[in-house]
Amino acid sequence: MTTIENGSGTRELAGKRALVTGGTRGIGAAVVRRLLDAGAEVLTTARSAAGTVPEGAAFVTADVRTRDGAQALAAAAQEVLGGVDVLVHNAGGAGPHADAVAIPDEEWQNALDLNFLASVRLDSLLAPGMRERRSGVILHVSSAAVPAALPPFLHYTAAKAALENYSRGLASQLAPSGIRVNTVTPGRTATPGGEATRKQWALLDAGPGQDNTTPPLGRDGQPDDIAHAVLFLVSDRASWLTGSNLVVDGGEFTRG
């Protein structure tokens, strides 16, 4: 196990209590492991226990797509951790469609609930405790596909675009209370979920936009590439960063 230390030799998140959504596989599991290595006490969650919970983390089943699910998760975090100092919103995703105009209403709603409103709801439940302590970090996970607005994933990228806008506004709102809010934006990353989505996309007659070329840095991202960026943003090394969006995509997309 890699131990993450600061200059004084102390694990930099020792004493911190972290909640990570979607933390049983892929990027989320890598984030959980990095936070544990850095000394944090970690609770993670998913809709089912089908994934593998990283050793050392607590786990609770929760569906963050609903207000009731968010409330149950916030209550579990209070019971297990006694409060949350670091909140990482990793749960997300949506399947591709051949025709953006034909994406059903229920899939639009599901994409908004999972990729945007889940963060809004959970933040509203956990930020008040951070305000009372006058410290805390909230980290939202977006997608480097947002500026491309790929038609097969328009419901997903629209929800993530809303998340980025919300994250910047929330950062301004909470900064006077000592709470930092940032976004990390992964590009194409080698995860089970990402691979399954790309296979689905390849089966569609989706028109222009499908691009399977290697990112300019010469490889797909690995979960740890994103997890190390998350660790930096939630640590004191980023204590002067709020309202920022750190894009980790190997140069895959151009952002204005």
Short mmCIF file of C-alpha atoms in Angstrom, two decimals:
data_model
loop_
_atom_site.label_atom_id
_atom_site.label_comp_id
_atom_site.label_asym_id
_atom_site.label_seq_id
_atom_site.Cartn_x
_atom_site.Cartn_y
_atom_site.Cartn_z
CA MET A 1 0.00 0.00 0.00
CA THR A 2 1.30 3.45 -0.91
CA THR A 3 1.35 5.83 2.03
CA ILE A 4 0.60 9.45 1.12
CA GLU A 5 2.57 11.77 3.39
CA ASN A 6 3.17 15.48 3.57
CA GLY A 7 6.51 17.11 4.18
CA SER A 8 6.41 16.40 7.92
CA GLY A 9 5.93 12.65 7.36
CA THR A 10 2.32 12.67 8.57
CA ARG A 11 -0.47 11.15 6.49
CA GLU A 12 -2.12 14.26 5.13
CA LEU A 13 -5.77 13.29 5.65
CA ALA A 14 -5.33 11.76 9.11
CA GLY A 15 -8.39 12.56 11.23
CA LYS A 16 -10.55 13.45 8.22
CA ARG A 17 -13.87 11.73 7.57
CA ALA A 18 -14.68 11.15 3.92
CA LEU A 19 -17.79 10.05 2.04
CA VAL A 20 -17.36 8.82 -1.55
CA THR A 21 -20.38 7.92 -3.69
CA GLY A 22 -20.01 5.18 -6.30
CA GLY A 23 -16.86 3.86 -4.65
CA THR A 24 -16.89 0.11 -5.32
CA ARG A 25 -15.25 0.00 -8.75
CA GLY A 26 -13.35 2.06 -11.30
CA ILE A 27 -12.53 5.67 -10.45
CA GLY A 28 -14.57 5.63 -7.24
CA ALA A 29 -12.75 2.61 -5.81
CA ALA A 30 -9.39 4.18 -6.70
CA VAL A 31 -10.43 7.39 -4.92
CA VAL A 32 -11.43 5.42 -1.82
CA ARG A 33 -8.05 3.65 -1.76
CA ARG A 34 -6.11 6.91 -2.13
CA LEU A 35 -8.07 8.57 0.67
CA LEU A 36 -7.51 5.56 2.93
CA ASP A 37 -3.79 5.59 2.11
CA ALA A 38 -3.70 9.26 3.10
CA GLY A 39 -5.16 8.45 6.52
CA ALA A 40 -8.83 9.34 6.10
CA GLU A 41 -11.69 7.35 7.55
CA VAL A 42 -13.85 6.50 4.53
CA LEU A 43 -17.47 5.52 3.99
CA THR A 44 -18.46 4.61 0.47
CA THR A 45 -21.73 3.71 -1.18
CA ALA A 46 -23.32 2.22 -4.29
CA ARG A 47 -26.77 1.07 -5.32
CA SER A 48 -25.71 -2.53 -4.72
CA ALA A 49 -22.77 -4.38 -3.22
CA ALA A 50 -21.94 -5.93 -6.61
CA GLY A 51 -18.58 -4.17 -6.74
CA THR A 52 -15.62 -4.71 -4.45
CA VAL A 53 -15.37 -2.43 -1.43
CA PRO A 54 -11.74 -1.39 -0.91
CA GLU A 55 -10.27 -2.93 2.23
CA GLY A 56 -10.53 -0.57 5.19
CA ALA A 57 -13.56 1.37 3.98
CA ALA A 58 -17.05 1.19 5.47
CA PHE A 59 -19.89 0.56 3.02
CA VAL A 60 -23.61 1.26 2.91
CA THR A 61 -26.06 0.54 0.10
CA ALA A 62 -27.80 3.72 -1.08
CA ASP A 63 -29.52 5.12 -4.15
CA VAL A 64 -28.47 8.75 -4.39
CA ARG A 65 -30.86 9.41 -7.29
CA THR A 66 -33.72 10.19 -4.87
CA ARG A 67 -34.17 12.64 -2.01
CA ASP A 68 -35.00 9.73 0.31
CA GLY A 69 -31.81 7.96 -0.74
CA ALA A 70 -29.72 11.06 -0.12
CA GLN A 71 -31.29 11.53 3.30
CA ALA A 72 -30.62 7.89 4.22
CA LEU A 73 -27.00 8.22 3.11
CA ALA A 74 -26.48 11.44 5.07
CA ALA A 75 -27.90 9.75 8.17
CA ALA A 76 -25.63 6.73 7.64
CA ALA A 77 -22.60 9.01 7.29
CA GLN A 78 -23.48 10.69 10.57
CA GLU A 79 -23.89 7.32 12.28
CA VAL A 80 -20.74 5.70 10.86
CA LEU A 81 -18.38 8.67 10.67
CA GLY A 82 -19.90 11.17 13.08
CA GLY A 83 -19.80 13.80 10.33
CA VAL A 84 -18.25 14.42 6.92
CA ASP A 85 -15.17 16.56 6.28
CA VAL A 86 -14.59 15.46 2.68
CA LEU A 87 -17.44 14.71 0.26
CA VAL A 88 -16.62 13.21 -3.16
CA HIS A 89 -19.50 12.88 -5.62
CA ASN A 90 -18.36 10.14 -8.00
CA ALA A 91 -21.59 8.26 -8.79
CA GLY A 92 -22.73 8.94 -12.35
CA GLY A 93 -23.23 7.68 -15.87
CA ALA A 94 -25.76 7.17 -18.66
CA GLY A 95 -26.11 4.96 -21.71
CA PRO A 96 -25.84 6.19 -25.33
CA HIS A 97 -28.72 6.76 -27.77
CA ALA A 98 -28.67 6.77 -31.56
CA ASP A 99 -31.00 9.79 -31.69
CA ALA A 100 -30.72 12.54 -29.09
CA VAL A 101 -34.22 13.77 -29.92
CA ALA A 102 -35.64 10.36 -29.02
CA ILE A 103 -34.09 10.02 -25.57
CA PRO A 104 -37.07 9.18 -23.33
CA ASP A 105 -38.16 11.58 -20.59
CA GLU A 106 -37.42 8.99 -17.92
CA GLU A 107 -33.82 8.68 -19.08
CA TRP A 108 -33.40 12.46 -19.06
CA GLN A 109 -34.76 12.49 -15.51
CA ASN A 110 -32.52 9.61 -14.44
CA ALA A 111 -29.46 11.35 -15.92
CA LEU A 112 -30.31 14.57 -14.11
CA ASP A 113 -31.01 12.78 -10.83
CA LEU A 114 -27.80 10.74 -10.87
CA ASN A 115 -25.33 13.18 -12.43
CA PHE A 116 -26.58 16.49 -11.07
CA LEU A 117 -29.39 16.47 -8.50
CA ALA A 118 -27.77 13.76 -6.38
CA SER A 119 -24.94 16.21 -5.67
CA VAL A 120 -27.34 19.09 -5.00
CA ARG A 121 -29.37 17.02 -2.54
CA LEU A 122 -26.44 15.51 -0.67
CA ASP A 123 -24.60 18.84 -0.49
CA SER A 124 -27.70 20.46 1.01
CA LEU A 125 -27.74 17.80 3.73
CA LEU A 126 -24.03 17.73 4.58
CA ALA A 127 -22.84 21.31 3.96
CA PRO A 128 -24.64 22.67 7.06
CA GLY A 129 -22.42 20.50 9.28
CA MET A 130 -19.35 21.77 7.47
CA ARG A 131 -20.60 25.33 7.99
CA GLU A 132 -20.91 24.74 11.72
CA ARG A 133 -17.31 23.48 11.83
CA ARG A 134 -16.22 26.19 9.37
CA SER A 135 -14.26 23.69 7.32
CA GLY A 136 -14.86 21.05 4.69
CA VAL A 137 -14.23 20.04 1.10
CA ILE A 138 -16.77 19.11 -1.58
CA LEU A 139 -15.55 17.56 -4.83
CA HIS A 140 -17.79 16.99 -7.86
CA VAL A 141 -16.79 14.60 -10.66
CA SER A 142 -17.76 15.86 -14.13
CA SER A 143 -16.81 14.62 -17.61
CA ALA A 144 -14.39 15.87 -20.26
CA ALA A 145 -17.11 15.11 -22.82
CA VAL A 146 -19.12 18.16 -21.68
CA PRO A 147 -17.70 20.67 -24.22
CA ALA A 148 -18.08 18.16 -27.07
CA ALA A 149 -21.82 17.73 -26.31
CA LEU A 150 -21.85 14.38 -28.11
CA PRO A 151 -25.43 13.71 -29.30
CA PRO A 152 -25.62 10.08 -28.09
CA PHE A 153 -24.80 11.28 -24.57
CA LEU A 154 -26.59 14.62 -24.58
CA HIS A 155 -28.65 13.79 -21.48
CA TYR A 156 -25.43 12.93 -19.64
CA THR A 157 -23.30 15.86 -20.79
CA ALA A 158 -26.13 18.35 -20.18
CA ALA A 159 -26.43 17.08 -16.61
CA LYS A 160 -22.67 17.32 -16.09
CA ALA A 161 -22.62 20.84 -17.57
CA ALA A 162 -25.25 21.82 -15.00
CA LEU A 163 -23.09 20.22 -12.30
CA GLU A 164 -20.06 22.31 -13.32
CA ASN A 165 -22.08 25.54 -13.24
CA TYR A 166 -23.61 24.63 -9.89
CA SER A 167 -20.20 23.73 -8.46
CA ARG A 168 -18.77 27.17 -9.30
CA GLY A 169 -21.75 28.94 -7.73
CA LEU A 170 -21.68 26.75 -4.63
CA ALA A 171 -17.98 27.49 -4.20
CA SER A 172 -18.74 31.22 -4.02
CA GLN A 173 -21.57 30.62 -1.57
CA LEU A 174 -19.60 28.44 0.83
CA ALA A 175 -16.14 30.03 0.68
CA PRO A 176 -16.85 32.50 3.52
CA SER A 177 -17.64 29.50 5.73
CA GLY A 178 -14.24 27.93 5.07
CA ILE A 179 -15.61 25.26 2.72
CA ARG A 180 -13.88 24.58 -0.59
CA VAL A 181 -15.83 23.27 -3.61
CA ASN A 182 -14.04 22.03 -6.73
CA THR A 183 -14.61 19.81 -9.75
CA VAL A 184 -12.41 17.15 -11.30
CA THR A 185 -13.11 16.29 -14.93
CA PRO A 186 -11.88 12.91 -16.19
CA GLY A 187 -11.44 12.05 -19.83
CA ARG A 188 -11.63 8.54 -21.25
CA THR A 189 -10.56 6.23 -18.45
CA ALA A 190 -10.05 2.47 -18.45
CA THR A 191 -12.88 1.34 -16.16
CA PRO A 192 -15.45 -1.48 -16.45
CA GLY A 193 -18.28 1.04 -16.76
CA GLY A 194 -16.47 3.12 -19.37
CA GLU A 195 -15.62 0.08 -21.47
CA ALA A 196 -19.23 -1.16 -21.37
CA THR A 197 -20.49 2.26 -22.47
CA ARG A 198 -18.01 2.45 -25.36
CA LYS A 199 -19.11 -0.98 -26.56
CA GLN A 200 -22.75 0.14 -26.48
CA TRP A 201 -21.84 3.27 -28.43
CA ALA A 202 -19.98 1.27 -31.05
CA LEU A 203 -23.14 -0.74 -31.75
CA LEU A 204 -25.18 2.39 -32.52
CA ASP A 205 -25.54 4.06 -35.88
CA ALA A 206 -24.84 7.31 -34.08
CA GLY A 207 -23.44 9.37 -36.93
CA PRO A 208 -20.39 11.66 -36.46
CA GLY A 209 -18.77 12.03 -33.08
CA GLN A 210 -17.52 8.50 -32.36
CA ASP A 211 -13.79 8.81 -31.82
CA ASN A 212 -11.68 5.86 -30.73
CA THR A 213 -8.30 7.51 -31.22
CA THR A 214 -5.82 7.44 -28.39
CA PRO A 215 -5.61 10.69 -26.36
CA PRO A 216 -2.62 12.90 -27.26
CA LEU A 217 -0.61 11.73 -24.25
CA GLY A 218 -0.60 8.25 -25.80
CA ARG A 219 -2.86 6.15 -23.58
CA ASP A 220 -6.24 5.96 -21.92
CA GLY A 221 -6.41 7.22 -18.37
CA GLN A 222 -6.23 4.86 -15.42
CA PRO A 223 -8.45 5.20 -12.33
CA ASP A 224 -5.45 6.23 -10.24
CA ASP A 225 -4.76 9.14 -12.62
CA ILE A 226 -8.09 10.60 -11.54
CA ALA A 227 -7.79 9.50 -7.91
CA HIS A 228 -4.49 11.33 -7.42
CA ALA A 229 -6.08 14.51 -8.79
CA VAL A 230 -8.97 14.07 -6.36
CA LEU A 231 -6.57 13.54 -3.46
CA PHE A 232 -4.75 16.77 -4.31
CA LEU A 233 -7.96 18.79 -4.51
CA VAL A 234 -9.34 17.56 -1.16
CA SER A 235 -6.01 17.96 0.65
CA ASP A 236 -4.50 21.04 2.24
CA ARG A 237 -2.11 21.24 -0.71
CA ALA A 238 -5.06 22.78 -2.56
CA SER A 239 -6.10 25.05 0.30
CA TRP A 240 -6.13 28.12 -2.02
CA LEU A 241 -8.29 26.44 -4.66
CA THR A 242 -12.05 26.72 -4.78
CA GLY A 243 -14.43 27.01 -7.72
CA SER A 244 -11.80 25.30 -9.88
CA ASN A 245 -12.18 22.53 -12.46
CA LEU A 246 -9.17 20.26 -12.90
CA VAL A 247 -9.37 18.49 -16.27
CA VAL A 248 -7.55 15.14 -16.33
CA ASP A 249 -8.02 13.80 -19.87
CA GLY A 250 -4.62 13.32 -21.50
CA GLY A 251 -5.42 16.20 -23.84
CA GLU A 252 -8.46 14.37 -25.27
CA PHE A 253 -10.81 17.36 -25.50
CA THR A 254 -10.25 21.06 -26.07
CA ARG A 255 -12.01 23.37 -23.63
CA GLY A 256 -12.59 27.04 -24.29
#
